[in-house]
PDB file of C-alpha atoms in Angstrom:
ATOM      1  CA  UNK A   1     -41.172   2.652   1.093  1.00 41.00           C
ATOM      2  CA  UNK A   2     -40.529   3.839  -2.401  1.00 48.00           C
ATOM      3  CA  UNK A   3     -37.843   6.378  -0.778  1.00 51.00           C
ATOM      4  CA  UNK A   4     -36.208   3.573   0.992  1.00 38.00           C
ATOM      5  CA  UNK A   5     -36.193   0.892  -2.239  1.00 42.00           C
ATOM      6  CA  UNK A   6     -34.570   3.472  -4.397  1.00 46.00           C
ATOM      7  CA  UNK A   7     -31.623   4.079  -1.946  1.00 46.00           C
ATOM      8  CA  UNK A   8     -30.971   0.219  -1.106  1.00 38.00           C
ATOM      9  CA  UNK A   9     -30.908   0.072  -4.923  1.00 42.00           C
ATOM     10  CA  UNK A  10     -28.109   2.948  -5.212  1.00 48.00           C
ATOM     11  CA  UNK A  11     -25.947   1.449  -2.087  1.00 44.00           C
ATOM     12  CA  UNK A  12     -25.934  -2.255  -3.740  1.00 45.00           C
ATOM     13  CA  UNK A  13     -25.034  -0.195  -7.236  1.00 47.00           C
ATOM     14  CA  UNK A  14     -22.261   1.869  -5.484  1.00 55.00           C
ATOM     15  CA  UNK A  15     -20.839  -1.138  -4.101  1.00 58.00           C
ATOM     16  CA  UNK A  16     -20.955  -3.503  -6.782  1.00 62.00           C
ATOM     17  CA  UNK A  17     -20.422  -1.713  -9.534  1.00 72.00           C
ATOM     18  CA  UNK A  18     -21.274  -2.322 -13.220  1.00 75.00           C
ATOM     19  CA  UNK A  19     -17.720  -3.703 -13.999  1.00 76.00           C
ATOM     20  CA  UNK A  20     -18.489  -6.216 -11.489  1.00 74.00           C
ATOM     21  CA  UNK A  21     -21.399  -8.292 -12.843  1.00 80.00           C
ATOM     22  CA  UNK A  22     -21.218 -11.437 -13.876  1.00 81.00           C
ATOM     23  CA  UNK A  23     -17.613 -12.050 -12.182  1.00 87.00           C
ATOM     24  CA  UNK A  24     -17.057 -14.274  -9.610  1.00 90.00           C
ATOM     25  CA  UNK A  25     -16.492 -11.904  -5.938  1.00 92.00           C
ATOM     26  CA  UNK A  26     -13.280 -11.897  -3.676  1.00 94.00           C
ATOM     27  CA  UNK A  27     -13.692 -10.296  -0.204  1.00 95.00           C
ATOM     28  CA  UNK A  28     -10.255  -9.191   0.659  1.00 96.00           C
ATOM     29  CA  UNK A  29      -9.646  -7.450   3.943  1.00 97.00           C
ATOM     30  CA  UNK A  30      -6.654  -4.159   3.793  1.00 96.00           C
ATOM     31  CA  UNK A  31      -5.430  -2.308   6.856  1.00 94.00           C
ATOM     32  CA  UNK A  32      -1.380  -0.809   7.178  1.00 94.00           C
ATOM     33  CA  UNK A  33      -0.068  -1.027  10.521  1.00 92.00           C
ATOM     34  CA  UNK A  34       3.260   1.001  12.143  1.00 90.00           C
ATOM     35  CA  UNK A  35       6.427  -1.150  12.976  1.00 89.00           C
ATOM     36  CA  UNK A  36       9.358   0.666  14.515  1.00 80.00           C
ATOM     37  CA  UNK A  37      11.956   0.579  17.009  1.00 66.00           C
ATOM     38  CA  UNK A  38       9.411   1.670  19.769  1.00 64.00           C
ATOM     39  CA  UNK A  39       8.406  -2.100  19.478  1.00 59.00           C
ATOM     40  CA  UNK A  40       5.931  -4.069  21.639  1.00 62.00           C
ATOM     41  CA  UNK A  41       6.188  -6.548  24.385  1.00 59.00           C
ATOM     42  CA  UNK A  42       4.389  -9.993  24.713  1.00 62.00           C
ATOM     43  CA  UNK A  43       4.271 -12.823  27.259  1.00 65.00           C
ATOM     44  CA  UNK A  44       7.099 -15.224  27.999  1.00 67.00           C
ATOM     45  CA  UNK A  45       7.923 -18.080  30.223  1.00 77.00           C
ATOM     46  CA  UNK A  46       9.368 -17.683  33.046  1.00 76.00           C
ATOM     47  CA  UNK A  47       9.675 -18.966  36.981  1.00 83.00           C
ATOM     48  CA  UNK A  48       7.734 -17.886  39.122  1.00 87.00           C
ATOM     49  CA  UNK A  49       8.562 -15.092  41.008  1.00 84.00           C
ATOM     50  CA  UNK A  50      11.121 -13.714  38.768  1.00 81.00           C
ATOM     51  CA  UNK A  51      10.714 -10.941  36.231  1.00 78.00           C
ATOM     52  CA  UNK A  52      11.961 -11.293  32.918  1.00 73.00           C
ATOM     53  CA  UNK A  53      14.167  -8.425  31.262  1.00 68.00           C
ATOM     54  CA  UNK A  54      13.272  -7.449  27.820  1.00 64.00           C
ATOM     55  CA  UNK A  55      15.032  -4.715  25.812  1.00 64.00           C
ATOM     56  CA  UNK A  56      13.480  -2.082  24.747  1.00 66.00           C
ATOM     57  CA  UNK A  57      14.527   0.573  22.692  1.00 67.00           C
ATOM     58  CA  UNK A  58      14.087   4.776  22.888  1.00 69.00           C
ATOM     59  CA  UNK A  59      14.606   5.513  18.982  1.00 68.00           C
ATOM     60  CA  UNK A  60      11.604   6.521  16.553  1.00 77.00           C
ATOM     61  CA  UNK A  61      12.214   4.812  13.210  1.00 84.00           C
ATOM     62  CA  UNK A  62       9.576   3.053  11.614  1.00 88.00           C
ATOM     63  CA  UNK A  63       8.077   1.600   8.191  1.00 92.00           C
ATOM     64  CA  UNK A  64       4.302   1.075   7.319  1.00 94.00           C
ATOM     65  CA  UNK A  65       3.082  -2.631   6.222  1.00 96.00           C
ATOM     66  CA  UNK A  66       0.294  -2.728   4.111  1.00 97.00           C
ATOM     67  CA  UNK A  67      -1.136  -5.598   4.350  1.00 97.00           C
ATOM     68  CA  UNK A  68      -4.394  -7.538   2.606  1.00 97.00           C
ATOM     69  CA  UNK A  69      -5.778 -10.950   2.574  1.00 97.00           C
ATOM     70  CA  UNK A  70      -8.209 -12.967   1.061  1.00 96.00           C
ATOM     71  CA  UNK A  71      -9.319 -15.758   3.242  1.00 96.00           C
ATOM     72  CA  UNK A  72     -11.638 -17.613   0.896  1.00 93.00           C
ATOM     73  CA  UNK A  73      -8.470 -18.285  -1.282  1.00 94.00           C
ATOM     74  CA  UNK A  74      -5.473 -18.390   1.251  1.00 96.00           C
ATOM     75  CA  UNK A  75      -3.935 -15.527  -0.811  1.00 97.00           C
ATOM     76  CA  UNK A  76      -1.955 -11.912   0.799  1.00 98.00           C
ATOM     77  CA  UNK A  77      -0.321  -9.030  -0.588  1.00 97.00           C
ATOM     78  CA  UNK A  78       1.881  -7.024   1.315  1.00 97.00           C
ATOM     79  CA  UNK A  79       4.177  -3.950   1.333  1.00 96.00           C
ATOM     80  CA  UNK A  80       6.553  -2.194   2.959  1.00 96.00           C
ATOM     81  CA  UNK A  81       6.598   1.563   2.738  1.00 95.00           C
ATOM     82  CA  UNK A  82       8.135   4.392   4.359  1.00 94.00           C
ATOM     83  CA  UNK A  83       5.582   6.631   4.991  1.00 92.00           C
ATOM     84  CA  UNK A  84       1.327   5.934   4.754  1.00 90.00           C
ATOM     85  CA  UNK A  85      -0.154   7.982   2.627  1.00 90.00           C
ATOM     86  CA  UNK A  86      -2.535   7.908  -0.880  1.00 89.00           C
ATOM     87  CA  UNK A  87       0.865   7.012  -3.091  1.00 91.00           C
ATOM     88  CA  UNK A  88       1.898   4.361  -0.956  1.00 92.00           C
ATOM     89  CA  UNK A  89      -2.272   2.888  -1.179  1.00 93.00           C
ATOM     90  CA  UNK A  90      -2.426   3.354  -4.682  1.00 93.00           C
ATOM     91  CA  UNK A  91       0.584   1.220  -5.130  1.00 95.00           C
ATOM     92  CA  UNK A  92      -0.795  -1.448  -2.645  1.00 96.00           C
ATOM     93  CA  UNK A  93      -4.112  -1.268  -4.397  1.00 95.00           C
ATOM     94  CA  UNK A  94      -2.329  -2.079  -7.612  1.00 96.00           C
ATOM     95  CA  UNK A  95      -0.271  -4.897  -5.951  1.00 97.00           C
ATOM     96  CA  UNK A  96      -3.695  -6.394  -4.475  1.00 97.00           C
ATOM     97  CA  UNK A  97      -4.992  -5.985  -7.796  1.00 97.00           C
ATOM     98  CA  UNK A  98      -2.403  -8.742  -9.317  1.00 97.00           C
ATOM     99  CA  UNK A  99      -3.042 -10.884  -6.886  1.00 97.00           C
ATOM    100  CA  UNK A 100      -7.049 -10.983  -7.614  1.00 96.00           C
ATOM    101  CA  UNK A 101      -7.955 -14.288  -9.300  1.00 94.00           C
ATOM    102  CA  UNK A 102      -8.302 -13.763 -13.409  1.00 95.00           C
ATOM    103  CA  UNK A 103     -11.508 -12.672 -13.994  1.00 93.00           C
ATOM    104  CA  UNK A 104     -12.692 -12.386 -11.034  1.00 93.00           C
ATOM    105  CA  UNK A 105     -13.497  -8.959  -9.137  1.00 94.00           C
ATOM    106  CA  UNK A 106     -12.271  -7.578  -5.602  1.00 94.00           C
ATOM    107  CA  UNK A 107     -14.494  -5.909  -2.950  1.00 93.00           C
ATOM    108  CA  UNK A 108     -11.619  -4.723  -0.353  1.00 93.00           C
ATOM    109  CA  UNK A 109     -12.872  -3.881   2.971  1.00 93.00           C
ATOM    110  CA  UNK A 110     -10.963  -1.142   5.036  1.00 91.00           C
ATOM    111  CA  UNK A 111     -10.932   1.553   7.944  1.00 87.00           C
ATOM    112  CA  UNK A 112     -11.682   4.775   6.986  1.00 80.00           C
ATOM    113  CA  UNK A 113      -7.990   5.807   7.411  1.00 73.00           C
ATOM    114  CA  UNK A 114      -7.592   9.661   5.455  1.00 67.00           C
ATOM    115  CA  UNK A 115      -5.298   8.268   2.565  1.00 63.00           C
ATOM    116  CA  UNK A 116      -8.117   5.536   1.829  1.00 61.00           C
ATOM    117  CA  UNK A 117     -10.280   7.897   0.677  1.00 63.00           C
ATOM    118  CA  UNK A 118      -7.946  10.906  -0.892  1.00 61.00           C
ATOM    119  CA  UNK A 119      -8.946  12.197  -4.023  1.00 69.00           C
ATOM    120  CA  UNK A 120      -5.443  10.977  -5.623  1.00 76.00           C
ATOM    121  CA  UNK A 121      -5.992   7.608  -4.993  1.00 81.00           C
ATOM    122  CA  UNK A 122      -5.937   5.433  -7.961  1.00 86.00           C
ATOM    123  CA  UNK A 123      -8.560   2.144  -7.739  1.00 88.00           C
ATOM    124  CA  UNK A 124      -7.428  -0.984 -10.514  1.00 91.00           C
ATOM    125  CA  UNK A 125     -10.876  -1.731 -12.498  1.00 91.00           C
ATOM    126  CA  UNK A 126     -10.839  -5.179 -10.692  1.00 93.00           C
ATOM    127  CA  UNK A 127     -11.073  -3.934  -7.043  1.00 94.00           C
ATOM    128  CA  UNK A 128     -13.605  -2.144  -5.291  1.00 92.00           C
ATOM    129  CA  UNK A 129     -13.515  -0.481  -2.347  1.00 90.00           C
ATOM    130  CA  UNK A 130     -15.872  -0.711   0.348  1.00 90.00           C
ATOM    131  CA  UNK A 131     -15.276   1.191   3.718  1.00 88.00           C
ATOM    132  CA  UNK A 132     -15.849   0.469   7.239  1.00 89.00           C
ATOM    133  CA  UNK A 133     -17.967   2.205   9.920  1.00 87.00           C
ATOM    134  CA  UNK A 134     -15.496   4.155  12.044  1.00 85.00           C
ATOM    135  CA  UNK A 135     -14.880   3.079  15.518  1.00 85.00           C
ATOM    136  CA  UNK A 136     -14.990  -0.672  14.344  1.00 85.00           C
ATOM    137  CA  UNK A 137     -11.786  -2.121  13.717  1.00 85.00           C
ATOM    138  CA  UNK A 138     -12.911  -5.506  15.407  1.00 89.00           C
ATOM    139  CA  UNK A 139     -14.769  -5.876  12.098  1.00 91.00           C
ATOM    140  CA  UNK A 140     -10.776  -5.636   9.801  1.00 93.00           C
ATOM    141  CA  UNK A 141      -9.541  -9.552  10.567  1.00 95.00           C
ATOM    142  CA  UNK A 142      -5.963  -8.074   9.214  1.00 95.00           C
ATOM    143  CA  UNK A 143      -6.257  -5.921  12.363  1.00 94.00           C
ATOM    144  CA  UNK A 144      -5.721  -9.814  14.308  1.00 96.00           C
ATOM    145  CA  UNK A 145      -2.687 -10.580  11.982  1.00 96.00           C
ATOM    146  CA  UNK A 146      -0.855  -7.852  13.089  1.00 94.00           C
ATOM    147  CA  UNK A 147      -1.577  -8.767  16.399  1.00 92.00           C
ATOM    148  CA  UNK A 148      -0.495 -12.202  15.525  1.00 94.00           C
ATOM    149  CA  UNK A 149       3.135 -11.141  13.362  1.00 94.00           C
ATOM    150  CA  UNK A 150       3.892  -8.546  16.650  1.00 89.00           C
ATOM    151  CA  UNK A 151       2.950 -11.501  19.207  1.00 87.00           C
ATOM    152  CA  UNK A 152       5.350 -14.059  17.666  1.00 89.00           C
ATOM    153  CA  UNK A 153       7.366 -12.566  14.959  1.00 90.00           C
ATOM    154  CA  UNK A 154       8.453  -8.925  15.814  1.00 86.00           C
ATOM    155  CA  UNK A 155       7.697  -8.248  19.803  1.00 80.00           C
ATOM    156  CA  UNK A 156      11.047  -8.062  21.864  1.00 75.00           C
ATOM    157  CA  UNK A 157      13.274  -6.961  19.080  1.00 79.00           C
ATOM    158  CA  UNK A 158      16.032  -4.134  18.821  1.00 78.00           C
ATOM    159  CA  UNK A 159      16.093  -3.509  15.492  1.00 83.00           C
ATOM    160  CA  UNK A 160      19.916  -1.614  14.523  1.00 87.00           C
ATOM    161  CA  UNK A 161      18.309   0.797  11.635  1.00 90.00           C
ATOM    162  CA  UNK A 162      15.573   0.955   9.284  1.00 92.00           C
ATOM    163  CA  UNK A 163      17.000  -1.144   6.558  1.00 94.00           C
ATOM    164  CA  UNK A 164      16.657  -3.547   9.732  1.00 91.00           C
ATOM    165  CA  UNK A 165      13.398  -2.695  10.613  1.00 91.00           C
ATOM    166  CA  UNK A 166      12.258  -3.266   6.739  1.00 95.00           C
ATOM    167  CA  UNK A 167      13.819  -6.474   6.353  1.00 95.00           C
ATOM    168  CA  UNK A 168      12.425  -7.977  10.014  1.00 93.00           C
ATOM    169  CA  UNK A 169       9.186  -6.460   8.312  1.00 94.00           C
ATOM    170  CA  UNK A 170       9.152  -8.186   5.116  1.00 96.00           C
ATOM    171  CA  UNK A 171      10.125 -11.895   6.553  1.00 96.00           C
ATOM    172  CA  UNK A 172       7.657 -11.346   9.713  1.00 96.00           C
ATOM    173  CA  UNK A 173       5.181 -10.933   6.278  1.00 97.00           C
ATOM    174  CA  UNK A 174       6.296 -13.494   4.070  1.00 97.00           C
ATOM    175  CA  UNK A 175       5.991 -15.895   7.244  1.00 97.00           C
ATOM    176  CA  UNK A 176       2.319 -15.418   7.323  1.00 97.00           C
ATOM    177  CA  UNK A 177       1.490 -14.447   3.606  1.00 97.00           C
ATOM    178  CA  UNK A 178       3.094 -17.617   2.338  1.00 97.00           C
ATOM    179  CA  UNK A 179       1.039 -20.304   4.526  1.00 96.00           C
ATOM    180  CA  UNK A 180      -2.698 -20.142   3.417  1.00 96.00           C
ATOM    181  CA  UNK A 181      -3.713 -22.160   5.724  1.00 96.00           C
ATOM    182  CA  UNK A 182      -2.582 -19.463   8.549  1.00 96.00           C
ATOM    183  CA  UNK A 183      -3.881 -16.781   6.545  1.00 96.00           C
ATOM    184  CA  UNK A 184      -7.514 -18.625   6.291  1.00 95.00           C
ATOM    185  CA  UNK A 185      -6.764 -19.500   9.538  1.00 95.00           C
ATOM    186  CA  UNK A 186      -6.629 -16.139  11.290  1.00 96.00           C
ATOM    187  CA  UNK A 187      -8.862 -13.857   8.594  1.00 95.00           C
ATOM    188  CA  UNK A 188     -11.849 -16.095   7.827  1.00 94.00           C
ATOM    189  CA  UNK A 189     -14.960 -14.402   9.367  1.00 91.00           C
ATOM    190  CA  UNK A 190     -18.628 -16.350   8.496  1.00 88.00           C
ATOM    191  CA  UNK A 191     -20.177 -13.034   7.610  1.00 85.00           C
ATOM    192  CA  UNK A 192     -17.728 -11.979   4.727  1.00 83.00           C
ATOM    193  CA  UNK A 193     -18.416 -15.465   2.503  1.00 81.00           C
ATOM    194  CA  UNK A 194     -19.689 -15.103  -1.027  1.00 77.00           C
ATOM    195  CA  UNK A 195     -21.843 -18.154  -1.820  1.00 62.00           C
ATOM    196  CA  UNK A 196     -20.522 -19.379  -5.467  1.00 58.00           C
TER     197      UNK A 196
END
């Protein structure tokens, strides 16, 4: 019992750590998703018995959107990159960081994707990072926005080159990123509240 007191104490210590006391806690939820020219398909209306033609297109081009969001205050931060790797986190850590709430402290939840965790990675003082189990990306709500943006803001599209696919990107973000109410809306989860 005394085995299993002492290691609940070091797991709450590792994951709220001593910078962190006494601020007021932001869950915010991170995940980077692919979006290229081998795009996706969704459902559309149509008459019965016909079959809708969508195009579709054979070049591989793509950019990376990072994406996080903290439901309990409506608030995102997003960017496009052209590659994912520990530069391109440590820059989205550092825009998430800016977007924390002065004062207050970040505990961003992610996947256990390999540039999360590289040893270059550079955390802000007001963010903490707190990965998930692996195999469980029904517990990342950003995992439904992108299923949201590619459902109604970037299936069925030809894009003409990647300054095109980047600038789809950005205003498929901005769409969602500007409307709290969407991004409360679609990230909210009842186990990831902090009680004031």
């Amino acid at each position: 019992m005394k085995r299993l007191r002492k290691r609940s104490k070091k797991l709450c210590c590792d994951h709220h750590p001593a910078r962190a006391q006494g601020k007021p806690i932001e869950i915010w939820f991170q995940d980077e998703a692919r979006i290229g020219q081998q795009g996706t398909l969704t459902r559309v209306w149509a008459m019965r018995g016909s079959r809708p033609r969508a195009p579709r297109d054979r070049r591989y081009d793509w950019a990376y959107l990072f994406g996080a969001a903290c439901p309990q205050r409506g608030v995102a931060a997003g960017l496009v990159m052209p590659t994912a790797n520990a530069e391109a986190m440590s820059l989205h850590l550092a825009a998430i960081s800016r977007k924390v709430a002065p004062g207050a402290h970040a505990v961003l939840v992610l996947d256990g994707a390999g540039d999360h965790g590289a040893g270059t990675l550079r955390t802000p003082d007001n963010v903490t990072v707190l990965q998930l189990p692996p195999y469980a990306p029904e517990l990342n709500p950003i995992e439904n926005v992108w299923e949201y943006l590619r459902a109604n803001k970037l299936a069925i599209t030809v894009f003409d080159d990647y300054d095109d696919i980047v600038a789809t990107t950005c205003e498929a973000w901005n769409f969602f990123a500007n409307d709290p109410d969407r991004i409360a809306s679609i990230t909210s989860r009842t186990w990831a509240t902090v009680n004031p």
